[in-house]
XYZ file of C-alpha atoms in Angstrom:
538
model
C -26.377 -48.492 14.307
C -22.924 -50.256 14.625
C -21.915 -48.403 11.780
C -23.160 -45.197 12.863
C -21.242 -45.386 16.257
C -18.349 -46.318 14.567
C -18.223 -43.362 12.248
C -18.971 -41.048 15.349
C -16.047 -42.646 17.117
C -13.781 -42.140 14.319
C -14.770 -38.481 14.096
C -14.191 -37.929 17.580
C -10.686 -39.510 17.351
C -9.980 -37.300 14.295
C -11.038 -34.237 16.509
C -8.807 -35.090 19.283
C -5.812 -35.729 17.132
C -6.397 -32.377 15.687
C -6.742 -30.578 18.863
C -3.594 -32.324 20.126
C -1.780 -30.964 17.308
C -2.890 -27.381 18.146
C -1.975 -27.684 21.552
C 1.626 -29.050 20.761
C 1.903 -25.880 18.309
C 1.376 -23.715 21.298
C 4.225 -25.354 23.384
C 7.716 -24.107 23.421
C 6.847 -20.780 21.966
C 9.845 -19.162 23.855
C 12.354 -21.253 21.713
C 10.982 -19.563 18.407
C 12.036 -16.400 16.650
C 8.717 -14.831 17.084
C 9.056 -14.816 20.884
C 11.518 -11.959 20.700
C 10.379 -10.288 17.364
C 10.407 -6.580 17.301
C 7.198 -4.551 17.560
C 4.650 -4.527 14.748
C 4.877 -1.617 12.246
C 1.996 -0.139 10.251
C 1.772 2.101 7.426
C -0.946 4.786 6.713
C -1.467 5.932 3.153
C -2.005 9.642 4.394
C -4.268 10.805 1.332
C -7.269 9.966 -0.977
C -8.122 10.990 -4.342
C -10.335 13.504 -3.461
C -8.587 15.673 -0.704
C -9.541 19.055 -1.187
C -7.174 21.416 -3.397
C -6.913 23.655 -0.430
C -3.179 23.662 -0.163
C -3.407 22.853 3.506
C -2.696 19.062 3.434
C 0.766 19.194 4.824
C -0.614 21.106 7.836
C -3.488 18.624 8.145
C -0.974 15.835 8.480
C 1.080 17.577 10.862
C -1.812 18.162 13.293
C -3.052 14.505 12.862
C 0.396 12.865 13.505
C 0.266 12.692 17.307
C -3.263 10.965 17.071
C -1.813 8.487 14.463
C 1.036 7.486 16.632
C -1.393 6.959 19.460
C -3.270 4.261 17.439
C -0.179 2.517 16.257
C 0.881 4.087 12.927
C 4.598 4.392 12.601
C 5.150 5.182 9.021
C 3.036 7.130 6.531
C 2.938 7.152 2.788
C 2.610 10.689 1.532
C 1.182 11.861 -1.857
C 3.753 13.041 -4.703
C 4.578 16.490 -3.523
C 6.575 17.509 -6.520
C 4.970 20.087 -8.846
C 2.473 18.725 -11.325
C 1.446 20.559 -14.655
C -1.868 21.337 -12.726
C -1.343 23.151 -9.391
C -4.523 21.541 -7.989
C -3.790 17.991 -9.283
C -2.613 15.100 -7.282
C 1.090 15.032 -8.501
C 0.962 12.087 -10.819
C 0.914 14.648 -13.769
C 4.695 15.100 -12.803
C 6.139 18.406 -14.089
C 9.450 19.203 -11.981
C 10.860 16.673 -9.385
C 12.868 19.316 -7.931
C 10.003 21.610 -7.101
C 8.499 20.756 -3.591
C 6.019 23.894 -3.612
C 8.940 26.486 -3.623
C 8.827 28.053 -7.278
C 6.288 29.887 -9.069
C 5.808 27.378 -11.826
C 2.568 26.126 -13.609
C 0.332 28.861 -11.960
C 1.424 28.510 -8.406
C 4.103 28.192 -5.944
C 2.439 25.589 -3.448
C 1.449 22.251 -4.844
C -2.059 20.840 -4.302
C -0.624 19.580 -0.765
C 1.120 22.685 0.430
C 4.320 24.634 0.284
C 7.830 23.319 0.688
C 7.908 25.161 4.274
C 4.702 23.449 5.429
C 5.993 20.138 4.228
C 9.232 20.510 6.179
C 7.190 21.473 9.184
C 5.311 18.162 8.824
C 8.633 16.298 8.406
C 9.989 17.659 11.499
C 6.798 16.637 13.580
C 7.021 12.992 12.184
C 10.425 12.705 12.962
C 9.895 14.265 16.645
C 7.309 11.340 17.005
C 9.316 8.659 15.490
C 7.074 8.174 12.368
C 8.815 7.360 8.962
C 7.700 9.112 5.824
C 7.480 7.259 2.517
C 7.439 9.567 -0.403
C 5.402 8.668 -3.537
C 7.929 8.810 -6.399
C 6.732 9.461 -9.961
C 9.628 8.365 -12.116
C 8.046 7.147 -15.235
C 6.991 10.311 -17.138
C 6.610 13.942 -17.268
C 3.905 16.530 -18.104
C 3.294 20.084 -18.878
C 6.260 20.811 -21.243
C 6.940 24.428 -21.918
C 6.971 23.718 -25.730
C 6.583 21.067 -28.421
C 9.551 19.865 -30.422
C 9.961 18.208 -33.831
C 11.181 14.586 -33.961
C 10.688 11.361 -35.851
C 8.460 8.666 -34.522
C 6.116 5.860 -35.386
C 2.786 4.994 -34.220
C 2.130 1.748 -32.565
C -0.769 -0.496 -31.800
C -1.981 0.410 -28.369
C -2.837 -3.376 -27.725
C 0.441 -4.409 -29.219
C 3.175 -1.802 -28.582
C 5.732 -3.702 -30.358
C 3.760 -3.632 -33.481
C 4.193 -0.473 -35.876
C 0.984 0.868 -37.465
C 2.643 3.807 -39.483
C 5.768 4.511 -41.321
C 8.330 6.805 -39.592
C 6.965 10.379 -39.684
C 8.122 13.728 -38.190
C 5.743 14.821 -35.265
C 5.445 17.744 -33.106
C 5.482 16.515 -29.354
C 5.416 18.307 -26.145
C 8.960 17.357 -24.832
C 10.720 20.615 -23.994
C 11.152 21.259 -20.346
C 13.094 24.207 -19.106
C 11.727 24.904 -15.691
C 11.962 28.611 -16.062
C 10.613 29.262 -12.505
C 13.291 27.106 -10.953
C 16.145 27.885 -13.181
C 19.458 25.999 -12.343
C 18.575 25.432 -8.633
C 19.200 21.966 -7.438
C 19.610 20.426 -10.924
C 20.754 22.126 -14.288
C 19.057 19.469 -16.394
C 16.690 20.363 -19.136
C 14.594 17.704 -20.857
C 14.217 17.520 -24.617
C 12.903 14.888 -27.040
C 15.835 12.526 -26.838
C 15.301 12.183 -23.249
C 11.862 10.390 -23.816
C 10.922 7.132 -25.630
C 7.089 8.009 -26.391
C 4.367 10.414 -26.472
C 0.846 10.228 -27.253
C -0.043 13.377 -29.046
C 1.180 14.994 -32.244
C 0.537 18.680 -32.289
C 1.390 18.969 -35.821
C -1.376 16.540 -37.107
C -3.488 17.072 -34.113
C -3.653 13.467 -33.562
C -3.734 11.147 -30.359
C -1.783 8.072 -30.919
C 0.823 6.153 -29.017
C 4.084 7.425 -30.733
C 7.348 5.528 -30.101
C 10.086 8.056 -30.717
C 12.768 7.191 -33.114
C 16.511 7.677 -32.883
C 19.829 5.914 -32.470
C 19.467 3.103 -29.949
C 15.951 4.269 -29.100
C 13.190 1.615 -28.160
C 10.823 0.770 -25.604
C 12.601 -0.570 -22.323
C 12.818 -4.411 -22.689
C 12.454 -4.957 -18.792
C 8.890 -3.957 -18.181
C 5.554 -5.554 -18.127
C 4.739 -7.764 -21.110
C 1.224 -6.629 -21.297
C 0.122 -4.957 -24.419
C 3.210 -6.556 -25.877
C 5.304 -3.950 -24.057
C 3.942 -1.602 -21.152
C 6.639 0.915 -21.205
C 4.258 3.747 -22.198
C 1.751 4.750 -19.730
C 1.061 8.425 -20.255
C 2.271 11.783 -21.161
C 5.905 11.997 -22.188
C 7.321 8.577 -21.166
C 11.054 9.040 -19.941
C 13.900 6.821 -21.194
C 15.823 5.526 -18.353
C 18.672 4.252 -20.467
C 19.500 7.606 -21.627
C 22.675 8.603 -19.321
C 21.450 12.330 -18.758
C 18.125 10.992 -17.501
C 19.754 8.393 -15.225
C 22.077 10.907 -13.761
C 19.321 13.558 -13.115
C 16.916 10.834 -11.399
C 19.782 9.550 -9.335
C 20.684 12.978 -8.162
C 17.083 13.633 -7.393
C 16.592 10.455 -5.376
C 19.449 11.333 -3.059
C 18.650 15.200 -2.992
C 15.197 14.465 -1.665
C 15.979 11.758 0.644
C 18.757 13.765 2.416
C 16.486 17.032 2.261
C 13.618 15.575 3.821
C 15.229 12.638 5.802
C 12.775 10.216 4.119
C 12.452 6.628 5.405
C 11.340 5.359 2.113
C 9.518 5.711 -1.192
C 6.919 4.048 -3.188
C 7.715 3.540 -6.770
C 4.626 4.526 -8.875
C 3.661 2.494 -12.235
C 6.645 0.236 -11.453
C 5.566 -2.039 -14.176
C 5.992 0.672 -16.685
C 9.629 1.593 -16.251
C 12.878 -0.393 -16.408
C 13.421 -2.803 -13.551
C 17.206 -2.509 -14.080
C 16.829 1.188 -13.298
C 14.828 0.702 -10.310
C 17.424 -1.529 -8.863
C 20.132 0.828 -9.454
C 18.023 3.672 -8.175
C 17.266 2.236 -4.907
C 21.105 0.767 -4.483
C 22.233 4.522 -5.203
C 19.798 6.046 -2.568
C 20.788 3.347 -0.173
C 24.494 3.903 -0.572
C 24.512 7.711 -0.606
C 21.485 8.691 1.670
C 19.775 6.024 3.701
C 21.045 2.293 4.163
C 17.713 1.288 5.578
C 15.725 2.878 2.629
C 12.331 1.075 2.310
C 10.980 0.652 -1.159
C 7.418 -0.348 -2.148
C 6.955 -1.155 -5.903
C 3.524 -0.534 -7.316
C 3.529 -3.471 -9.838
C -0.187 -3.751 -10.478
C -1.440 -7.086 -11.512
C -3.598 -9.745 -9.930
C -1.122 -12.451 -11.260
C 1.105 -13.484 -8.374
C 3.543 -15.111 -10.523
C 4.154 -11.934 -12.477
C 4.756 -10.073 -9.026
C 7.243 -12.854 -8.186
C 9.108 -12.356 -11.418
C 9.256 -8.454 -10.676
C 10.672 -9.010 -7.392
C 13.333 -11.288 -8.850
C 14.243 -8.738 -11.537
C 15.058 -6.246 -8.688
C 16.874 -9.026 -6.603
C 14.062 -8.799 -3.983
C 15.024 -5.428 -2.848
C 11.709 -3.903 -2.574
C 8.134 -5.113 -1.400
C 5.291 -5.259 -3.689
C 1.676 -4.582 -3.178
C -0.407 -7.801 -2.816
C -3.019 -7.127 -5.578
C -4.081 -10.750 -5.849
C -5.172 -10.599 -2.087
C -7.136 -7.314 -2.711
C -8.826 -8.766 -5.785
C -10.012 -11.750 -3.619
C -11.467 -9.384 -1.070
C -13.264 -7.459 -3.714
C -14.665 -10.771 -5.349
C -15.562 -12.324 -2.176
C -17.135 -9.198 -0.847
C -19.460 -9.003 -3.471
C -20.535 -12.744 -3.663
C -23.269 -14.271 -1.516
C -21.671 -16.258 1.446
C -18.579 -17.480 -0.366
C -16.333 -19.952 1.284
C -13.526 -18.168 3.071
C -11.194 -20.941 3.866
C -9.057 -20.370 0.656
C -8.905 -16.612 1.068
C -5.103 -16.577 1.089
C -4.618 -18.873 -1.791
C -2.690 -17.408 -4.603
C -1.634 -14.328 -2.844
C 1.649 -12.707 -2.223
C 1.323 -12.686 1.576
C 1.107 -16.553 1.367
C 3.865 -17.109 -1.011
C 6.389 -14.341 -0.001
C 4.950 -12.663 3.063
C 8.221 -10.833 3.896
C 7.789 -8.805 0.402
C 3.904 -8.221 0.609
C 2.212 -4.918 1.335
C -1.245 -5.998 2.308
C -4.023 -3.545 1.870
C -7.979 -3.234 1.409
C -8.023 0.017 -0.546
C -6.016 3.041 -1.914
C -6.339 6.016 -3.841
C -6.294 3.914 -7.392
C -8.840 1.511 -6.133
C -11.545 4.108 -5.189
C -14.750 4.186 -7.272
C -14.016 5.962 -10.660
C -10.274 5.550 -10.552
C -7.858 3.736 -12.894
C -7.792 0.306 -10.928
C -11.383 0.521 -9.244
C -11.381 -2.672 -6.990
C -13.952 -1.797 -4.521
C -14.476 -3.970 -1.447
C -18.086 -3.907 -0.171
C -18.570 -2.035 2.952
C -20.058 -4.987 4.830
C -16.771 -6.861 4.094
C -14.087 -4.220 5.020
C -13.941 -5.068 8.722
C -13.222 -8.612 7.881
C -10.526 -7.620 5.229
C -8.693 -5.325 7.673
C -8.817 -7.956 10.507
C -7.065 -10.420 7.958
C -4.626 -7.818 7.053
C -3.863 -6.099 10.446
C -3.942 -9.088 12.886
C -2.092 -11.948 11.127
C 1.417 -12.722 10.576
C 3.175 -11.740 7.360
C 3.090 -8.769 5.192
C 3.389 -4.848 5.785
C -0.225 -3.716 6.395
C -1.143 -0.342 4.834
C -4.493 1.302 6.001
C -6.044 3.702 3.832
C -6.876 7.357 4.769
C -10.252 7.205 2.852
C -11.264 4.332 5.085
C -10.189 5.798 8.292
C -11.915 9.159 7.643
C -14.140 8.573 4.802
C -14.271 9.691 1.186
C -14.979 13.318 0.367
C -15.799 13.290 -3.290
C -17.893 16.402 -2.918
C -17.308 19.050 -0.387
C -21.107 18.832 0.737
C -20.806 14.975 1.076
C -20.688 13.625 4.690
C -17.465 11.790 5.730
C -18.393 8.154 6.910
C -15.503 6.145 8.216
C -15.268 2.444 7.000
C -15.575 -0.527 9.367
C -18.283 1.055 11.525
C -15.598 3.435 12.751
C -13.740 0.528 14.279
C -10.595 0.677 12.348
C -8.544 2.545 14.950
C -9.299 -0.062 17.582
C -7.998 -2.696 15.002
C -4.752 -0.794 14.533
C -4.105 -0.442 18.255
C -4.893 -4.151 18.583
C -2.122 -5.085 16.089
C 0.264 -2.640 17.824
C -0.470 -4.203 21.440
C -1.614 -7.842 20.749
C -0.961 -9.366 17.245
C 2.131 -11.163 18.124
C 3.785 -14.477 18.288
C 3.098 -17.719 16.471
C -0.416 -18.162 14.614
C -2.773 -21.118 14.695
C -5.645 -21.148 12.139
C -8.948 -22.418 12.343
C -10.117 -22.311 8.762
C -12.238 -25.330 9.051
C -15.762 -23.742 7.757
C -16.644 -22.197 4.787
C -18.367 -18.975 6.450
C -16.699 -18.807 9.914
C -12.855 -18.702 10.127
C -10.689 -17.976 13.167
C -7.003 -17.679 14.151
C -5.102 -17.379 17.505
C -1.754 -15.154 17.964
C -0.052 -16.694 21.106
C 1.729 -13.472 21.922
C 5.583 -13.236 22.774
C 7.599 -12.145 25.475
C 6.623 -8.512 25.362
C 2.953 -8.641 24.224
C 0.005 -10.766 24.926
C -1.717 -12.564 21.899
C -5.303 -12.297 20.769
C -7.978 -14.612 19.103
C -9.992 -13.391 16.033
C -13.134 -14.860 14.677
C -14.878 -13.947 11.522
C -18.134 -14.501 9.952
C -19.524 -13.731 6.243
C -23.009 -15.287 7.084
C -24.835 -15.661 10.167
C -23.732 -15.344 13.882
C -21.423 -18.329 14.818
C -18.957 -19.444 17.550
C -15.409 -21.053 17.095
C -13.619 -23.055 19.874
C -10.016 -22.374 19.743
C -7.067 -23.268 21.820
C -5.481 -20.244 23.826
C -3.386 -22.097 26.251
C -3.741 -23.867 29.707
C -1.992 -20.857 31.425
C -5.283 -19.008 30.569
C -7.413 -21.638 32.496
C -10.428 -19.557 34.077
C -9.273 -16.204 32.824
C -11.698 -13.716 31.239
C -11.256 -12.670 27.615
C -13.170 -9.599 26.234
C -13.853 -8.500 22.548
C -11.960 -5.446 22.208
C -14.230 -4.258 19.308
C -16.994 -4.032 21.710
C -19.672 -6.173 19.809
C -19.870 -8.579 22.818
C -20.490 -7.529 26.343
C -20.001 -10.974 27.781
C -16.736 -12.251 28.632
C -15.360 -15.757 27.520
C -14.013 -17.918 30.156
C -11.128 -20.274 29.037
C -11.741 -23.801 30.220
C -9.434 -26.127 32.018
C -7.984 -27.520 28.865
C -7.177 -23.902 27.480
C -9.940 -23.523 25.169
C -12.499 -20.835 24.721
C -15.744 -20.494 22.785
C -15.549 -17.443 21.056
C -18.589 -15.908 19.417
C -19.022 -13.673 16.298
C -21.896 -11.723 14.940
C -23.445 -11.992 11.556
C -21.171 -10.503 8.816
C -18.727 -9.281 11.345
C -15.457 -9.854 13.375
C -14.743 -10.437 17.038
C -11.064 -9.668 18.417
C -10.679 -11.372 21.938
C -7.912 -10.451 24.315
C -7.438 -11.351 28.077
C -9.568 -8.737 30.005
C -6.627 -8.092 32.520
C -4.334 -7.116 29.726
C -6.953 -4.749 28.204
C -7.587 -3.257 31.497
C -3.887 -2.766 32.120
C -3.140 -1.337 28.761
C -6.108 0.676 27.934
C -7.389 1.356 24.401
C -7.938 4.830 23.036
C -11.598 4.769 22.048
C -12.017 8.582 21.022
C -10.684 9.181 17.544
C -11.332 12.511 15.755
C -12.580 11.741 12.316
C -13.109 15.428 11.419
C -9.796 15.548 9.611
C -10.649 18.640 7.590
C -11.221 20.675 10.901
C -7.579 20.715 11.419
């Protein structure tokens, strides 16, 4: 009995020490940089893979922009709107960077997304609302050449691209790009075999292989991912970024499109597949010539956080990168039975380099059936988005397919993710997710955290459960004694009263999230509860 009481007393003492430490962390908040930090920003990926090829997407986005602004979105990442080889394709089969839906090429004037005039109308609306636009830049390859050309090449092992598996041979590859519909407008550059480093089809032998093009000083770029030995080649006709004419044309395009559309940033597609030295030179050029505050997201797709660190170092930390390791964790945990949540941020970019992490739950590449399919179970998406949107660190990016639902078939119903609560979470981020953060990651299946607010915004308390219903006792601050806090997600009608020590007992439903804010602040600010999910009615 004595032993039991001794252990019990020691446990209570440890609890008191932990609570005292948490209370101390909440003092003197007005002395910290977070007290006067600027308002949160939020990116929306404004498309998904199955957007219908009705050539009306720019108009659709223009109509939706005011509603997005109202729920806290201030940057949109738009699809690659340059002409692809398929006018109904998503633009990653890039044909002509300088055709934004203006010239009759590849069987159409408009791209899948619409015409250049409609794109410019959407851009004007975005600028009026103070919404920045991030362009999806496909700079790794070209597709849809007008004609094939003869040149020397060597086949390489697809699993080890530095290993040659054939003798040098003459092949007939699709590398002739004249852009007859555009002519000399905007750029006089024509592309030929010497401007590329590899192809995957020999029209002479009717054979598919990965062919490295041979020539003076030609080889795979050395500063790319070392997966498969060297991962320079990805698809189509692979651009050689060390060629001075290629380099000059791409730098010209970067400043041209940034100035023409007043872009706020770019996403570099396939960043692990083309020269990091060129990427660095490209963004420095655009920042110097067109926009000194140009925001760049590098799509360096790997679950290895150390490899992402290496990439960031190679570009002098001048870009941000996708936190793929965090997404992989979300996906794995979401398909396990009641996994331990306490280490959910271990080994992630947002934990190790939060100022360089784009945090996300899904995108067009991770959808079912896509190249980087990494599905997060629907029951876990609300938890994932709460961890992405409401915590410190990172640049959160919300997915269009989660906000509205995926439309793989025109007859399919559109079902938004997160029980339709995602617009409430984005508003909670914009209004309440500020200030210092205190974590309560002390139970395997129920974790929580508090944001203490700052000079301009109140804070919040968030509790997450991936098992049964639970509660989390968390310190809010003695200034809130006897104040009522409400769950802005609406899952709990009862209010939580903060006790005299500044603590609240915050409940959460099974496999759910609750987000608590002082009721007076919610009443004062209001939250937009009505959100039009019928995006294709625009």
